[in-house]
PDB file of C-alpha atoms in Angstrom:
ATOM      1  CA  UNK C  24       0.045  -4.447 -25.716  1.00  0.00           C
ATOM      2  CA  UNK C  25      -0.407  -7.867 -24.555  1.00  0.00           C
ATOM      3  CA  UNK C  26      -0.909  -7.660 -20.352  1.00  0.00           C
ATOM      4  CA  UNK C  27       2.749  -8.859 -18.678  1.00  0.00           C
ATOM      5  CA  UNK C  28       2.878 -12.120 -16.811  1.00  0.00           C
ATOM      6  CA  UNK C  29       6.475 -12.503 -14.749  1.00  0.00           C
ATOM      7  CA  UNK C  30       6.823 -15.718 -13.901  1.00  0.00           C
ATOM      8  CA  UNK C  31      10.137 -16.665 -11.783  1.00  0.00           C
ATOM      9  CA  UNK C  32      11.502 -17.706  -8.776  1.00  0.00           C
ATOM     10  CA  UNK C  33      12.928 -16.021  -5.079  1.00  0.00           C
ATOM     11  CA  UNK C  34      16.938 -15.906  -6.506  1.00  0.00           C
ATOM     12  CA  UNK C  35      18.892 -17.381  -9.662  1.00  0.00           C
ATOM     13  CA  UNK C  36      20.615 -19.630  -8.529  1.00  0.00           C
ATOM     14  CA  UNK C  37      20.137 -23.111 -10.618  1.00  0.00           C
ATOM     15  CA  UNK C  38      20.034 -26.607  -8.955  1.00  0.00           C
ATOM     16  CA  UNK C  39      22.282 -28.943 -11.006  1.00  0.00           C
ATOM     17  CA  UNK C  40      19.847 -31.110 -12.232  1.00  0.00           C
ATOM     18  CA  UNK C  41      18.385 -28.103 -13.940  1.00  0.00           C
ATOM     19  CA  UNK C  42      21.430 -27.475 -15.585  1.00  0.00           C
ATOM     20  CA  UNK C  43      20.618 -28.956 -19.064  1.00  0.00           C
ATOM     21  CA  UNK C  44      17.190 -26.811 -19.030  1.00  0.00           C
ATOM     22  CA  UNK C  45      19.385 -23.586 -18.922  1.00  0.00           C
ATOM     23  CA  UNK C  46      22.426 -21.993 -21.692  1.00  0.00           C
ATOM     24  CA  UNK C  47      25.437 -23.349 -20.596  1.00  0.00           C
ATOM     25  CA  UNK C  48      27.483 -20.351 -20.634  1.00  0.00           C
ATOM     26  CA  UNK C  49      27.475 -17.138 -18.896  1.00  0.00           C
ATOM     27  CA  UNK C  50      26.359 -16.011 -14.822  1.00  0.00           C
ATOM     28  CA  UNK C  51      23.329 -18.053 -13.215  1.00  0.00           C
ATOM     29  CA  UNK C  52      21.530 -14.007 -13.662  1.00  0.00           C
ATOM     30  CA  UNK C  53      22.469 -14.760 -17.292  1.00  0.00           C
ATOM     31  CA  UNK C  54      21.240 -18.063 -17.682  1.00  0.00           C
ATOM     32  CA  UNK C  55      18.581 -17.986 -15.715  1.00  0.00           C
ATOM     33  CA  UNK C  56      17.503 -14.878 -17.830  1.00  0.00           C
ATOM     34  CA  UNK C  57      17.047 -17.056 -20.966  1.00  0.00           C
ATOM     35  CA  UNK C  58      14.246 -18.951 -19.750  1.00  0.00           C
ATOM     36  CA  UNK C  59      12.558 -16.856 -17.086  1.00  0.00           C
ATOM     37  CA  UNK C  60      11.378 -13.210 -17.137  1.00  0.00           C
ATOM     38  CA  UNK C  61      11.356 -12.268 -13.842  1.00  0.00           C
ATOM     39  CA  UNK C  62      13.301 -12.914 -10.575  1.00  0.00           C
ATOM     40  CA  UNK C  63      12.615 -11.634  -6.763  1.00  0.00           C
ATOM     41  CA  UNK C  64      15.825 -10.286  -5.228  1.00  0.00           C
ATOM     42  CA  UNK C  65      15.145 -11.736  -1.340  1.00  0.00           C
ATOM     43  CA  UNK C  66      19.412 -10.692  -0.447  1.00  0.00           C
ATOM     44  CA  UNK C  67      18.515  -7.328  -0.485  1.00  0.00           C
ATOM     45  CA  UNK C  68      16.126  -7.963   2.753  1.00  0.00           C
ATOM     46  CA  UNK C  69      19.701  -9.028   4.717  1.00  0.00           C
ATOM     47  CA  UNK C  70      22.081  -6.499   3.382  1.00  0.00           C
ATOM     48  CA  UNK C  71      22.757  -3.635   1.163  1.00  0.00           C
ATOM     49  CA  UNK C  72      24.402  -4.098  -2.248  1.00  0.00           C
ATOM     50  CA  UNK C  73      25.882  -1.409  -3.540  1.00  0.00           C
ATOM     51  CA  UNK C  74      24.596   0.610  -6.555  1.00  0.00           C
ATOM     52  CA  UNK C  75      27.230  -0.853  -9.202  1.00  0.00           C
ATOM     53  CA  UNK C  76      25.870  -4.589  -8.407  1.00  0.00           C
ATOM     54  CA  UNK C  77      22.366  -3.139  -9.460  1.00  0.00           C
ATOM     55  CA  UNK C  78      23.914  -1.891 -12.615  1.00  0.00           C
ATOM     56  CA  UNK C  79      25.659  -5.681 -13.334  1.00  0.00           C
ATOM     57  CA  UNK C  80      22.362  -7.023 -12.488  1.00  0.00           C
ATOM     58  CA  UNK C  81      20.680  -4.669 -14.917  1.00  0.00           C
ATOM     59  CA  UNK C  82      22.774  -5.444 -17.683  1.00  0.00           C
ATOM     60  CA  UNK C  83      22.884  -9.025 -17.442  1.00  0.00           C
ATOM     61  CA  UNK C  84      19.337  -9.609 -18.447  1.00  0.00           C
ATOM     62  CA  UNK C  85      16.712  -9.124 -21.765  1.00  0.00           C
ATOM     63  CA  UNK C  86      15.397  -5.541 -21.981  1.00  0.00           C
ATOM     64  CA  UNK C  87      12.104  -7.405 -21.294  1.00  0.00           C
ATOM     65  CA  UNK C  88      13.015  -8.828 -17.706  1.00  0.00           C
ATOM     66  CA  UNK C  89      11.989  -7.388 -14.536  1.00  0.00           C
ATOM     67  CA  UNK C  90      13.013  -7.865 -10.940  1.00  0.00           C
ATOM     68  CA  UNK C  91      11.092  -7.782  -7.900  1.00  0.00           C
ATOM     69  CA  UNK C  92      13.349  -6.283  -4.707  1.00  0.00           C
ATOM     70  CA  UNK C  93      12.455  -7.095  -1.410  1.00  0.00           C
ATOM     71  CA  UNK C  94      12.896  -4.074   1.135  1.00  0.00           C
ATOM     72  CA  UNK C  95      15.419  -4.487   3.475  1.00  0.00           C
ATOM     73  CA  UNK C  96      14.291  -5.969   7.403  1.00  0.00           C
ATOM     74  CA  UNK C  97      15.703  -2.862   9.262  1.00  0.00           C
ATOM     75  CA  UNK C  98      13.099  -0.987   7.518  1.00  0.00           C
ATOM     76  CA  UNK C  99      10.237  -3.300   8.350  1.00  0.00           C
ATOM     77  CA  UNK C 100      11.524  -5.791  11.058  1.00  0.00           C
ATOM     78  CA  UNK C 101      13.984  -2.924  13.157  1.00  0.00           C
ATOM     79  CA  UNK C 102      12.511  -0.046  12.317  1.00  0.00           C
ATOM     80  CA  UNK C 103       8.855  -1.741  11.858  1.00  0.00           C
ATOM     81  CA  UNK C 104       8.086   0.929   9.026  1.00  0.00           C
ATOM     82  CA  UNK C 105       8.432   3.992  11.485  1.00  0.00           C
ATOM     83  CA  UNK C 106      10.902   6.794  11.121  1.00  0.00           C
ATOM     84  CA  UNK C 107      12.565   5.425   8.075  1.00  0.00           C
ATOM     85  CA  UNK C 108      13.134   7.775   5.389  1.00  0.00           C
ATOM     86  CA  UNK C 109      16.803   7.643   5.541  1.00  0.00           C
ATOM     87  CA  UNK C 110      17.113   4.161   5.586  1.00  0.00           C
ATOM     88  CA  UNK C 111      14.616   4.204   2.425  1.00  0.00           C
ATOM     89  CA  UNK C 112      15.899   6.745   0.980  1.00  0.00           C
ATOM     90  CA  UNK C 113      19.485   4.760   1.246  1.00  0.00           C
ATOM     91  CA  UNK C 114      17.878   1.335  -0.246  1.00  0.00           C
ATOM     92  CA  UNK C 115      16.253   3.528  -3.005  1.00  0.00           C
ATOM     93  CA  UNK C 116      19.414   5.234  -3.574  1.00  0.00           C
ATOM     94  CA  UNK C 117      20.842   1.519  -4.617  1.00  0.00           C
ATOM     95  CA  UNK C 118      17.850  -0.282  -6.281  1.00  0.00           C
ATOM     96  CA  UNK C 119      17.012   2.512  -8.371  1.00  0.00           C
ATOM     97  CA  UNK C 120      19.715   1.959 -10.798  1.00  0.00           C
ATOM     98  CA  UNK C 121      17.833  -1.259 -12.079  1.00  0.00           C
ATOM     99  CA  UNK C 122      16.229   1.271 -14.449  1.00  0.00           C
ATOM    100  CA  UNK C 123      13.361  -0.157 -16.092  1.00  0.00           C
ATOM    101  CA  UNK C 124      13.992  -3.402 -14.993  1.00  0.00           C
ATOM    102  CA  UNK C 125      13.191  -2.417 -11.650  1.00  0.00           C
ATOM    103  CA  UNK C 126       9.526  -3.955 -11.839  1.00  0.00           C
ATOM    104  CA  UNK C 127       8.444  -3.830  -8.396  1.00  0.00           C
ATOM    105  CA  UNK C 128       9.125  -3.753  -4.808  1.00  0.00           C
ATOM    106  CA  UNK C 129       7.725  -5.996  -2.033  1.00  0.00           C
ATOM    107  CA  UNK C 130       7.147  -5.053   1.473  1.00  0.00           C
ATOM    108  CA  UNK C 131       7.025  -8.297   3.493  1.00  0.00           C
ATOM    109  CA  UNK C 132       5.888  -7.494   7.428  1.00  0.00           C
ATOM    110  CA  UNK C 133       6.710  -9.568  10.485  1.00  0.00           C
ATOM    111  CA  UNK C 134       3.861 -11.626  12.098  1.00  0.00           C
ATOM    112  CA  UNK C 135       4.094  -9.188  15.233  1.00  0.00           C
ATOM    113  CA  UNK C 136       3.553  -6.260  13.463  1.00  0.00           C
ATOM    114  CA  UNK C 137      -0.239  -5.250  13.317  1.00  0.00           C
ATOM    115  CA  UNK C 138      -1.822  -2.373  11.344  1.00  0.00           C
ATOM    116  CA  UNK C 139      -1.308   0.862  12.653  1.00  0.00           C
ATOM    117  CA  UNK C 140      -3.184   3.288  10.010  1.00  0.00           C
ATOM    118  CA  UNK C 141      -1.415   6.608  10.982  1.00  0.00           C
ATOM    119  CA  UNK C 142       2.064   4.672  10.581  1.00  0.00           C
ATOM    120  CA  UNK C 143       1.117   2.706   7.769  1.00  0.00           C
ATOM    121  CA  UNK C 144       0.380   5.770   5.952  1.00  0.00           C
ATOM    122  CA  UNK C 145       3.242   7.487   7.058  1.00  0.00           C
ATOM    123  CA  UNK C 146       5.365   5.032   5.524  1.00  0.00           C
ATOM    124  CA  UNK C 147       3.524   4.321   2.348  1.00  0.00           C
ATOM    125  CA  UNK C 148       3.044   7.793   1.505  1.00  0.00           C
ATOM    126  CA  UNK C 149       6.900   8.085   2.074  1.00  0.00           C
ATOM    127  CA  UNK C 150       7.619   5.278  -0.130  1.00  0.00           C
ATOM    128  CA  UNK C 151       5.080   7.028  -2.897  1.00  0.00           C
ATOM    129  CA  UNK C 152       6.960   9.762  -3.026  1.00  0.00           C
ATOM    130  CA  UNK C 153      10.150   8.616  -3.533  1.00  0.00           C
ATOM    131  CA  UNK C 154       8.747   5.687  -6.416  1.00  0.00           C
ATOM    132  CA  UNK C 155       6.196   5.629  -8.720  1.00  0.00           C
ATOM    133  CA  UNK C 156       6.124   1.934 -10.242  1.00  0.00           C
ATOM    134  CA  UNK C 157       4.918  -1.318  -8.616  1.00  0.00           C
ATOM    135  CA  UNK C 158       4.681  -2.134  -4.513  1.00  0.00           C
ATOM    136  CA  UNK C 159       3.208  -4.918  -2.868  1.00  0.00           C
ATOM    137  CA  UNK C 160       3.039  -6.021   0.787  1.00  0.00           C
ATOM    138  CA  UNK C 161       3.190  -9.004   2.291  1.00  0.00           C
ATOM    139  CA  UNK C 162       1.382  -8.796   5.820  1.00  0.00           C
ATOM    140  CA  UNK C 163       1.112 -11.942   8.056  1.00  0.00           C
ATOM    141  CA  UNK C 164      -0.357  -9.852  11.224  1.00  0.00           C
ATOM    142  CA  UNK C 165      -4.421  -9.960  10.625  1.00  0.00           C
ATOM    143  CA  UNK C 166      -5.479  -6.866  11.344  1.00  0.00           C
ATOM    144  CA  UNK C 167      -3.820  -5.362   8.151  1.00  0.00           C
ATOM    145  CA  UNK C 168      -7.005  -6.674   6.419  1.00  0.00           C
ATOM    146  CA  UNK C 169      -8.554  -3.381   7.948  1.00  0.00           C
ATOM    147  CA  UNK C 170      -6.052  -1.785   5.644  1.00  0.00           C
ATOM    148  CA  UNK C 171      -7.649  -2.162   2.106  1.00  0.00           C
ATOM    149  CA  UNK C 172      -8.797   1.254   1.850  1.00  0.00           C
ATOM    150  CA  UNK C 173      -5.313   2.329   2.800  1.00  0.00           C
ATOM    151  CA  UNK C 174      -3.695   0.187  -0.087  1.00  0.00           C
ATOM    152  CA  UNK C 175      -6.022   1.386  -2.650  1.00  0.00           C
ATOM    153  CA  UNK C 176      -5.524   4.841  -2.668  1.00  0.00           C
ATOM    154  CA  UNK C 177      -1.803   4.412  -2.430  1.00  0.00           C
ATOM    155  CA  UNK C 178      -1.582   1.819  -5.194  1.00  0.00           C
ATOM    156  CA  UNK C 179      -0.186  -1.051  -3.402  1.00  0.00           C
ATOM    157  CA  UNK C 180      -1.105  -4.635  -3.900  1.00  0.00           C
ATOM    158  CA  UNK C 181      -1.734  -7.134  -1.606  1.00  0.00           C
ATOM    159  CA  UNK C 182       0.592 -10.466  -2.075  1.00  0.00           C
ATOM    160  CA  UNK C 183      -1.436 -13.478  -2.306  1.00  0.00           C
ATOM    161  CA  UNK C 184       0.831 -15.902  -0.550  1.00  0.00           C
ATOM    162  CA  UNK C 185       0.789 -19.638  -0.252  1.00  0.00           C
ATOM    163  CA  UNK C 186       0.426 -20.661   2.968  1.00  0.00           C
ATOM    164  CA  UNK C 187      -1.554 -17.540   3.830  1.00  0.00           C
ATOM    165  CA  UNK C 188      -0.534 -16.126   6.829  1.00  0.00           C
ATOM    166  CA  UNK C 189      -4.120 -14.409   6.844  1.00  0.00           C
ATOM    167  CA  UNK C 190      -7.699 -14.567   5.949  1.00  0.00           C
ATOM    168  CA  UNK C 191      -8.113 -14.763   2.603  1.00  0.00           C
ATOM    169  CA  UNK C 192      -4.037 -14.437   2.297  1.00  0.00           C
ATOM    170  CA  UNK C 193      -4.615 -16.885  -1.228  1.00  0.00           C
ATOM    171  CA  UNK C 194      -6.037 -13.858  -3.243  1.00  0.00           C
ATOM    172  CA  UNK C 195      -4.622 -11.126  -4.572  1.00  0.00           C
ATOM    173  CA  UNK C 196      -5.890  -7.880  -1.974  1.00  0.00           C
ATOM    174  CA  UNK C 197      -5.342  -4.296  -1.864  1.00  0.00           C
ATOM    175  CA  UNK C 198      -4.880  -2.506  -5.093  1.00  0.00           C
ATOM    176  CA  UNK C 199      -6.216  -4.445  -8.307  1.00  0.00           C
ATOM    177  CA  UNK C 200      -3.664  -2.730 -10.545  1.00  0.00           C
ATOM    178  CA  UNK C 201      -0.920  -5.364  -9.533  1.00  0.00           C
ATOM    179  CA  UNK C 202      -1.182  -9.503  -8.636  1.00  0.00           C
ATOM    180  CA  UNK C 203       1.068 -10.963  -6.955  1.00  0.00           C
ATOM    181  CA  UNK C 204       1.570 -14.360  -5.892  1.00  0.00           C
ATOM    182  CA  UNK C 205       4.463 -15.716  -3.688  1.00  0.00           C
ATOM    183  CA  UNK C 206       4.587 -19.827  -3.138  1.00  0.00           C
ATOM    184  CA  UNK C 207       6.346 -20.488  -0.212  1.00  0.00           C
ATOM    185  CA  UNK C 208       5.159 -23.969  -0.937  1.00  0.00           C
ATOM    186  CA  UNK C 209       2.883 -26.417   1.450  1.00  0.00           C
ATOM    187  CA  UNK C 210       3.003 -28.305   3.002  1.00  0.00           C
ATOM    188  CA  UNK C 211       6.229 -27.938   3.870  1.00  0.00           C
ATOM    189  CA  UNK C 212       7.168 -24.044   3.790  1.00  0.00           C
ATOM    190  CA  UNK C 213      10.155 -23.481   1.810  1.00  0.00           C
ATOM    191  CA  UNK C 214      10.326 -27.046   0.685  1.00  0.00           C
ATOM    192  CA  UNK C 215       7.447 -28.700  -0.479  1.00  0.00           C
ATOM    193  CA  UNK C 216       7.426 -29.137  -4.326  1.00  0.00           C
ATOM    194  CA  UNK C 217       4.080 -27.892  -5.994  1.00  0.00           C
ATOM    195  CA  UNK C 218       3.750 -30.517  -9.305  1.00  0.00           C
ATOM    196  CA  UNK C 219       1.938 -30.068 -12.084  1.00  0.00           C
ATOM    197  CA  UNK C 220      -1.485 -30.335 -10.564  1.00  0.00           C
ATOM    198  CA  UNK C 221      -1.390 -27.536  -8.472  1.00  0.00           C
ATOM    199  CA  UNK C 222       1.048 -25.543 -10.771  1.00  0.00           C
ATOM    200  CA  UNK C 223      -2.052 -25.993 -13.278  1.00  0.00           C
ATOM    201  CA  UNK C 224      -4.224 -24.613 -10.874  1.00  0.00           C
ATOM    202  CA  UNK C 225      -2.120 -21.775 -10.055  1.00  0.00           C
ATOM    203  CA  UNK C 226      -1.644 -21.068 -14.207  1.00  0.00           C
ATOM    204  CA  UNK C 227      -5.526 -20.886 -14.491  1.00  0.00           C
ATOM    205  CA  UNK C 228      -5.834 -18.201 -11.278  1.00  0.00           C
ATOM    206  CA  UNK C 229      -2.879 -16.358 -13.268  1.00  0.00           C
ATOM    207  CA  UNK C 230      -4.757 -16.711 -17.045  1.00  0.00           C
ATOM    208  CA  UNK C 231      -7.210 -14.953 -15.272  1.00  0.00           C
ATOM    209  CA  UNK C 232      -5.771 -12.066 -14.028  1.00  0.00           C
ATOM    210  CA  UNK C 233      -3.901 -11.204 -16.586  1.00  0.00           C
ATOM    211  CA  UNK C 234      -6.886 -11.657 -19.055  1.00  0.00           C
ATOM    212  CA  UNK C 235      -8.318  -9.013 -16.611  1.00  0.00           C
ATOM    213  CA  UNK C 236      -5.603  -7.201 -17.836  1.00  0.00           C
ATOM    214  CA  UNK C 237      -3.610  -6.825 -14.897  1.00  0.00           C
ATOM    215  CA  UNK C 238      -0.009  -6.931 -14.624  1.00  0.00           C
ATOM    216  CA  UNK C 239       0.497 -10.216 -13.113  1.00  0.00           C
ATOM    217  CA  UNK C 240       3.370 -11.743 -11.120  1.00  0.00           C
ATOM    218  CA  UNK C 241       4.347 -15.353  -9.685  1.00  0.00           C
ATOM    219  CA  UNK C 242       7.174 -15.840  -7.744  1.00  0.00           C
ATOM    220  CA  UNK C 243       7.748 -19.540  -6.286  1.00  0.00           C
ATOM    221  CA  UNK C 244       9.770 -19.355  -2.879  1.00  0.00           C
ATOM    222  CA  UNK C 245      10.283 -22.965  -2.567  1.00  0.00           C
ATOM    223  CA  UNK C 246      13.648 -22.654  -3.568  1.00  0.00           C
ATOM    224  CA  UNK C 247      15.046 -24.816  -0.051  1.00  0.00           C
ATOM    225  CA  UNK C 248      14.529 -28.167  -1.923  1.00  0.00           C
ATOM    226  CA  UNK C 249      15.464 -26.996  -5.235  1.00  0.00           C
ATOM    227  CA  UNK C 250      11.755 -27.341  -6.431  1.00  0.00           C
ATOM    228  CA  UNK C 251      11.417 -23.579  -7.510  1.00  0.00           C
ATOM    229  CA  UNK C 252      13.262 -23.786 -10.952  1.00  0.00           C
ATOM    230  CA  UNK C 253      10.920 -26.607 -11.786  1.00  0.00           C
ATOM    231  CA  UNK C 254       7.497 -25.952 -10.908  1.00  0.00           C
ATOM    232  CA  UNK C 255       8.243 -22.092 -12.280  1.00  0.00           C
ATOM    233  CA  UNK C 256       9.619 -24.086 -15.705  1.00  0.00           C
ATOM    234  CA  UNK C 257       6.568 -25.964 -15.552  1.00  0.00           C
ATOM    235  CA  UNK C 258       4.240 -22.850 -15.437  1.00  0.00           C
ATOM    236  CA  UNK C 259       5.868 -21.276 -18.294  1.00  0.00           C
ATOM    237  CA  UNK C 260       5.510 -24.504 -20.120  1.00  0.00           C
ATOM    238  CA  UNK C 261       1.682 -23.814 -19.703  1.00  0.00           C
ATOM    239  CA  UNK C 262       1.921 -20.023 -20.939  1.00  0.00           C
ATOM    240  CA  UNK C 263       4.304 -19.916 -23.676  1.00  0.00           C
ATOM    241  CA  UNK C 264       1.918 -17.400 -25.713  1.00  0.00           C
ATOM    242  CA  UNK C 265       2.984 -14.591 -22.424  1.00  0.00           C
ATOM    243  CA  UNK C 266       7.190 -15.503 -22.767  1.00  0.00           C
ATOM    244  CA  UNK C 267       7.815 -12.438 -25.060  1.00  0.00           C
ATOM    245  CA  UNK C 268       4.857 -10.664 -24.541  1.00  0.00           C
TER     246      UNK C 268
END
C-alpha cells in the first residue's frame, strides 16, 4: 500500500474562475470530489450539523476521499477543553456517521489557552476513548510545546501551520504517525496566494513525509481570496503518482 497524501482545501466551495478545472454537474462536495481527495470541514467549529448532513456528505464523494472535521469552539474556545464529554460526545454522535471517510479530526486552540497537562490529558484521553483514527491539534499558546510527551503517547499530531503561531509551528510535532499541514497563507493570513514557488517547496516537505511513510495531509486555508483551489490544484499537479493511491 502506497502511503496516503490528502491534499485539499478548508471547504468546497469553488471560485468561478475555477469552474472549468472542475465537472460541471453535480454539488460543489461533488465536484470538488473529482479533483481533490480530501477536504477540512471548518463549519463544524461554528455549529452542529446534524447526523443526516454527515451521511449526504459521505455519500457524495469517492470511497477513497477523506475529510478532516474541525471540533466545534464550545469545546475548545467555551469550554477550553475542560468538562466536555457531553458536548464531545454530542459532536461525535454527528461526525461519526462519515464512516470511513471520516479521516481525521483537528483540535485548533485559542492563543489564550496555555498547556495545562492534567487538563490536557483529561481531554485527550476522553477524546481516545471515544475515537480511534486520526487527531491533530493546532496550538497557538507556546507553552503547549512542553506537551510533546503528552501527544505521543496519545497519538496526536502536531499541525504544522503556516504562519506558525509557535516555535517551530512550520514542522510537523507531536506524534510522527500523522503530518499535517494547514496554510493559512502569508503574508497575508487568509489571503495571500502561495504560487508555484512556495507550493513546490511545500510538495518537496510533503514527498518527504510520505516517503517516510507517514500518512500525510495538506490543507490550504487561504480560501478568503479564492487562492486555495489553485495553489491545492497546483500541488496535485506536482504529485499525480499519490491521486489514486
Amino acid at each position: 500500500m502506497t502511503t496516503p497524501l490528502y491534499v485539499g482545501c478548508a471547504g468546497w466551495s469553488l471560485p468561478r474562475e475555477q469552474w472549468s478545472a472542475f465537472v460541471r454537474d453535480g454539488t460543489h462536495l461533488q465536484r470538488y470530489a473529482t479533483r481533490f481527495r480530501a477536504v477540512e470541514i471548518n463549519s463544524s467549529f461554528y455549529r452542529p450539523h446534524l447526523a443526516k448532513t454527515y451521511e449526504r456528505w459521505k455519500c457524495s464523494v469517492p470511497s477513497g476521499f477523506r475529510f478532516s472535521v474541525k471540533v466545534p469552539k464550545r469545546i475548545t474556545h467555551e469550554l477550553r477543553l475542560q468538562h466536555c464529554e457531553t458536548a464531545l460526545d454530542e459532536f461525535l454522535g454527528q461526525c461519526l456517521h462519515l464512516g470511513e471517510t471520516l479521516g481525521c479530526l483537528l483540535v485548533q486552540l485559542p492563543p489564550s489557552l496555555s498547556y495545562e497537562r492534567s487538563v490536557a490529558a483529561r481531554f485527550f484521553s476522553a477524546l481516545r476513548q471515544r475515537f480511534g483514527g486520526a487527531v491533530v491539534l493546532e496550538p497557538r499558546h507556546p507553552t503547549w510545546l512542553e506537551a510533546q510527551v503528552l501527544l505521543q503517547d496519545l497519538h496526536i499530531g502536531r499541525v504544522a501551520a503556516d504562519p506558525p503561531a509557535v516555535d517551530t509551528g512550520e514542522a510537523p510535532g507531536g506524534w510522527q504517525g500523522v503530518h499535517y499541514w494547514r496554510l493559512h497563507g502569508s503574508p497575508r493570513i487568509y489571503h495571500s496566494a502561495y504560487g508555484p514557488e512556495r507550493v513546490q517547496a511545500y510538495a518537496r516537505l510533503l514527498s518527504r513525509s510520505v516517503e517516510e511513510g507517514i500518512p500525510t495531509w495538506c490543507i490550504f486555508d487561504n480560501t478568503a481570496g479564492g487562492h486555495a483551489v489553485d495553489d491545492a490544484l497546483h500541488l496535485l499537479d506536482l504529485h499525480p503518482h499519490h491521486l489514486h493511491t
